[in-house]
CSV table of C-alpha atoms in Angstrom, one decimal:
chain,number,residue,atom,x,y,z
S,461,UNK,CA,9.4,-7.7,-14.6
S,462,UNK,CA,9.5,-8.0,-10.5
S,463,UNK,CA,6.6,-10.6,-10.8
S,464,UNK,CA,8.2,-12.9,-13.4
S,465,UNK,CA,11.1,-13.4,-11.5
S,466,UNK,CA,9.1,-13.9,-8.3
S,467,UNK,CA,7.5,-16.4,-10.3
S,468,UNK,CA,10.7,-18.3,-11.8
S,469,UNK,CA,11.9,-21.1,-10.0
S,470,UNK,CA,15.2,-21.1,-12.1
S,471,UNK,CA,16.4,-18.1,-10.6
S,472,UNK,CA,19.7,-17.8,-8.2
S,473,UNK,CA,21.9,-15.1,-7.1
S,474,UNK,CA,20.9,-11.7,-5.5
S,475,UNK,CA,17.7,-10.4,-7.0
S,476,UNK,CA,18.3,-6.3,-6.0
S,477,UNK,CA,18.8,-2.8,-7.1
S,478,UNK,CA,18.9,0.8,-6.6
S,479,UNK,CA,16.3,3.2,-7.1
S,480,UNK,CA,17.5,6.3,-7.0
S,481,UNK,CA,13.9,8.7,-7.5
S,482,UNK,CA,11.4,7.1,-6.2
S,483,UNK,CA,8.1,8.0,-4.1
S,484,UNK,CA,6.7,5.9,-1.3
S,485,UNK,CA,3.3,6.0,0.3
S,486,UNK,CA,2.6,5.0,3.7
S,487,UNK,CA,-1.1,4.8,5.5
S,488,UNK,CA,-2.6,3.8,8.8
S,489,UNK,CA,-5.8,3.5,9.8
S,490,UNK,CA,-6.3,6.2,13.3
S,491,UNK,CA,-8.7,4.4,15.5
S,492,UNK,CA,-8.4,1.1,13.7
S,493,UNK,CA,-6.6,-0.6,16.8
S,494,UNK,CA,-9.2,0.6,19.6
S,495,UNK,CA,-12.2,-0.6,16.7
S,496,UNK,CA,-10.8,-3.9,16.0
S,497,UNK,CA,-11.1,-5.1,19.6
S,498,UNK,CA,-14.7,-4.0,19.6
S,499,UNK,CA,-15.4,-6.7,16.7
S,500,UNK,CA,-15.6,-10.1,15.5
S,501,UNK,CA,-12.3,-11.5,13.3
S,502,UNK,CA,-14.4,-11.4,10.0
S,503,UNK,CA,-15.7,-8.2,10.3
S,504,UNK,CA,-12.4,-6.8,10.2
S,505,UNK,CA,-11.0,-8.7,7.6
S,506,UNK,CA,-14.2,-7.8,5.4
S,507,UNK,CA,-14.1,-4.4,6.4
S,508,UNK,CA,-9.8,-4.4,5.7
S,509,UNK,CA,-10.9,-6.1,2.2
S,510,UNK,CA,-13.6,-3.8,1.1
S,511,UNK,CA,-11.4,-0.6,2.0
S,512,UNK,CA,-8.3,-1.7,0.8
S,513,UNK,CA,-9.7,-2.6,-2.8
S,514,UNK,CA,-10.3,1.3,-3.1
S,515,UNK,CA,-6.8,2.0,-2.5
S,516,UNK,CA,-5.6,-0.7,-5.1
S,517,UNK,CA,-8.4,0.5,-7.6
S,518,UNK,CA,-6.7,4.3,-6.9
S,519,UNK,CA,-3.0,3.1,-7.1
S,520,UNK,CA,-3.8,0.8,-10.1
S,521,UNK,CA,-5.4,4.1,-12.0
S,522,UNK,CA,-2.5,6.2,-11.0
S,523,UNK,CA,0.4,4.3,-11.9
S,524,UNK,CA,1.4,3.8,-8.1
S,525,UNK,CA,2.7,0.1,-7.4
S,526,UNK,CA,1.7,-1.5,-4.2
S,527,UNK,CA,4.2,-2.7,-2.1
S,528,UNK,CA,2.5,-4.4,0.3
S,529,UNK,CA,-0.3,-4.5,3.9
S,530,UNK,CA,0.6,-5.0,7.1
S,531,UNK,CA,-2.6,-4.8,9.7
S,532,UNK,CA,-4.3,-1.8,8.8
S,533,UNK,CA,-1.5,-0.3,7.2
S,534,UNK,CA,-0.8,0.1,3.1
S,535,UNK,CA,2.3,0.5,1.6
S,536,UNK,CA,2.8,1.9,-2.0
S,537,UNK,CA,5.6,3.1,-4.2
S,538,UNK,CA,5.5,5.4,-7.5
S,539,UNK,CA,9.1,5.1,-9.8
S,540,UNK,CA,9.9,1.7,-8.5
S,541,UNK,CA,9.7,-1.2,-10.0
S,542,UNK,CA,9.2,0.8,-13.0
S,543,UNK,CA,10.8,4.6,-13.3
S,544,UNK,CA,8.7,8.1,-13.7
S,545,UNK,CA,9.8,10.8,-13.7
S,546,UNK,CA,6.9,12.7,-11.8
S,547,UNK,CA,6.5,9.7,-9.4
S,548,UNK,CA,6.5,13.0,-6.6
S,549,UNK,CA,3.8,14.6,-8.6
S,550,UNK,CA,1.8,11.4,-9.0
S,551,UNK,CA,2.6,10.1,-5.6
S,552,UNK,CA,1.0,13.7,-4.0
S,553,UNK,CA,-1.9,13.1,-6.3
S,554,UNK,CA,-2.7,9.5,-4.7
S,555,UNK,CA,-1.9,10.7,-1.1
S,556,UNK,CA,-4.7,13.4,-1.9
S,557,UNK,CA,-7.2,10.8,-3.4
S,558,UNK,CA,-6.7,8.5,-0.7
S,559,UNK,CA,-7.5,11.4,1.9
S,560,UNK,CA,-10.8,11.9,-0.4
S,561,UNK,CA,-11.3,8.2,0.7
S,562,UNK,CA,-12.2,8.9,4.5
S,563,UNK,CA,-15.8,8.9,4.1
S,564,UNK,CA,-15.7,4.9,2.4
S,565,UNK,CA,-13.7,4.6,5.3
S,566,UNK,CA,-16.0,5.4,8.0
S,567,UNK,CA,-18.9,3.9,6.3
S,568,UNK,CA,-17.3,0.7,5.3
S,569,UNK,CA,-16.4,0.3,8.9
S,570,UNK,CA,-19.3,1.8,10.1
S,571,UNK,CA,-17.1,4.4,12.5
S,572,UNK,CA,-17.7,7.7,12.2
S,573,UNK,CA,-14.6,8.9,14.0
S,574,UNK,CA,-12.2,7.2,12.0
S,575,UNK,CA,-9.2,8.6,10.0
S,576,UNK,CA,-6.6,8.1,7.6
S,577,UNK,CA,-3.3,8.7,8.5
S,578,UNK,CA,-0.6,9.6,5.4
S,579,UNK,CA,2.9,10.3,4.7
S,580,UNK,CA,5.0,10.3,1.6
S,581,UNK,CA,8.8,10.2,1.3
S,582,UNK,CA,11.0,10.8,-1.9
S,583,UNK,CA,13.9,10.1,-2.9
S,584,UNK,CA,16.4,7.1,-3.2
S,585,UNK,CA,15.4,3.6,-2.0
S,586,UNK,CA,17.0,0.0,-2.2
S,587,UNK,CA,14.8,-2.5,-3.3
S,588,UNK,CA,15.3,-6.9,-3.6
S,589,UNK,CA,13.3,-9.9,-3.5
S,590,UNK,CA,13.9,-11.3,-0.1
S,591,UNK,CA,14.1,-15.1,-0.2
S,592,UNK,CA,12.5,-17.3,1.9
S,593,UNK,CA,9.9,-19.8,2.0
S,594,UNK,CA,7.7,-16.9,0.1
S,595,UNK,CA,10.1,-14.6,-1.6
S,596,UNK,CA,8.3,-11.2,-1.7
S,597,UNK,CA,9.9,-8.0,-3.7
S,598,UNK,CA,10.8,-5.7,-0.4
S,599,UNK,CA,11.5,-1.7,0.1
């Protein structure tokens, strides 16, 4: 699996392949940016934290593979590392749940404004582990 080989330190070569149905979740976090000047460093890494362990709780439940964060955006795929055949159907699922999240959101960063912004995208992607100095299984 991707994480064994991350882990190997015997591998070489080109670690990639082709997924050819596949469903990938993206998020942001509307009102994040304006927010996080507004607060102190920790704050928005405990609030990032405390939000972002609902989403992996969700995906983890669902099936739905994380890919990766990036700021206040989360990154999620469904029929990749592993196939399914209703990765659309599971992936629309999770976007819904995470939509259901909004009011953790706003509480957990104590914003009543905020939102949750989601798109999801099937089809075919192309997926490797990107070496480096921290290889890291990439979209």
């Amino acid at each position: 699996d991707t994480l064994s080989i991350l882990s190997s330190s015997d591998v070489g070569g080109e670690i990639s392949g082709t997924h050819p149905k596949v469903s990938v979740f993206f998020s942001d976090i509307v009102g994040f940016t304006a927010w996080s000047a507004t607060v102190q460093p920790s704050t928005i890494i405990n609030c990032l934290s405390a939000y972002f362990q609902i989403l992996d709780d969700l995906a983890e439940r669902l099936g739905v593979y994380k890919v990766e964060t990036i700021g206040d955006a989360w990154m999620a795929v469904c029929g990749a590392p592993d196939s399914c055949n209703d990765h659309a159907v599971v992936m629309a699922k999770f976007a819904l749940e995470v939509i259901d999240t909004v009011d953790d959101l706003r509480a957990i960063f104590d914003h009543p404004s905020m939102d949750m912004r989601v798109g999801v995208h099937s089809g075919s992607v192309v997926s490797g582990i990107v070496r480096a100095d921290r290889p890291r299984w990439q979209l």
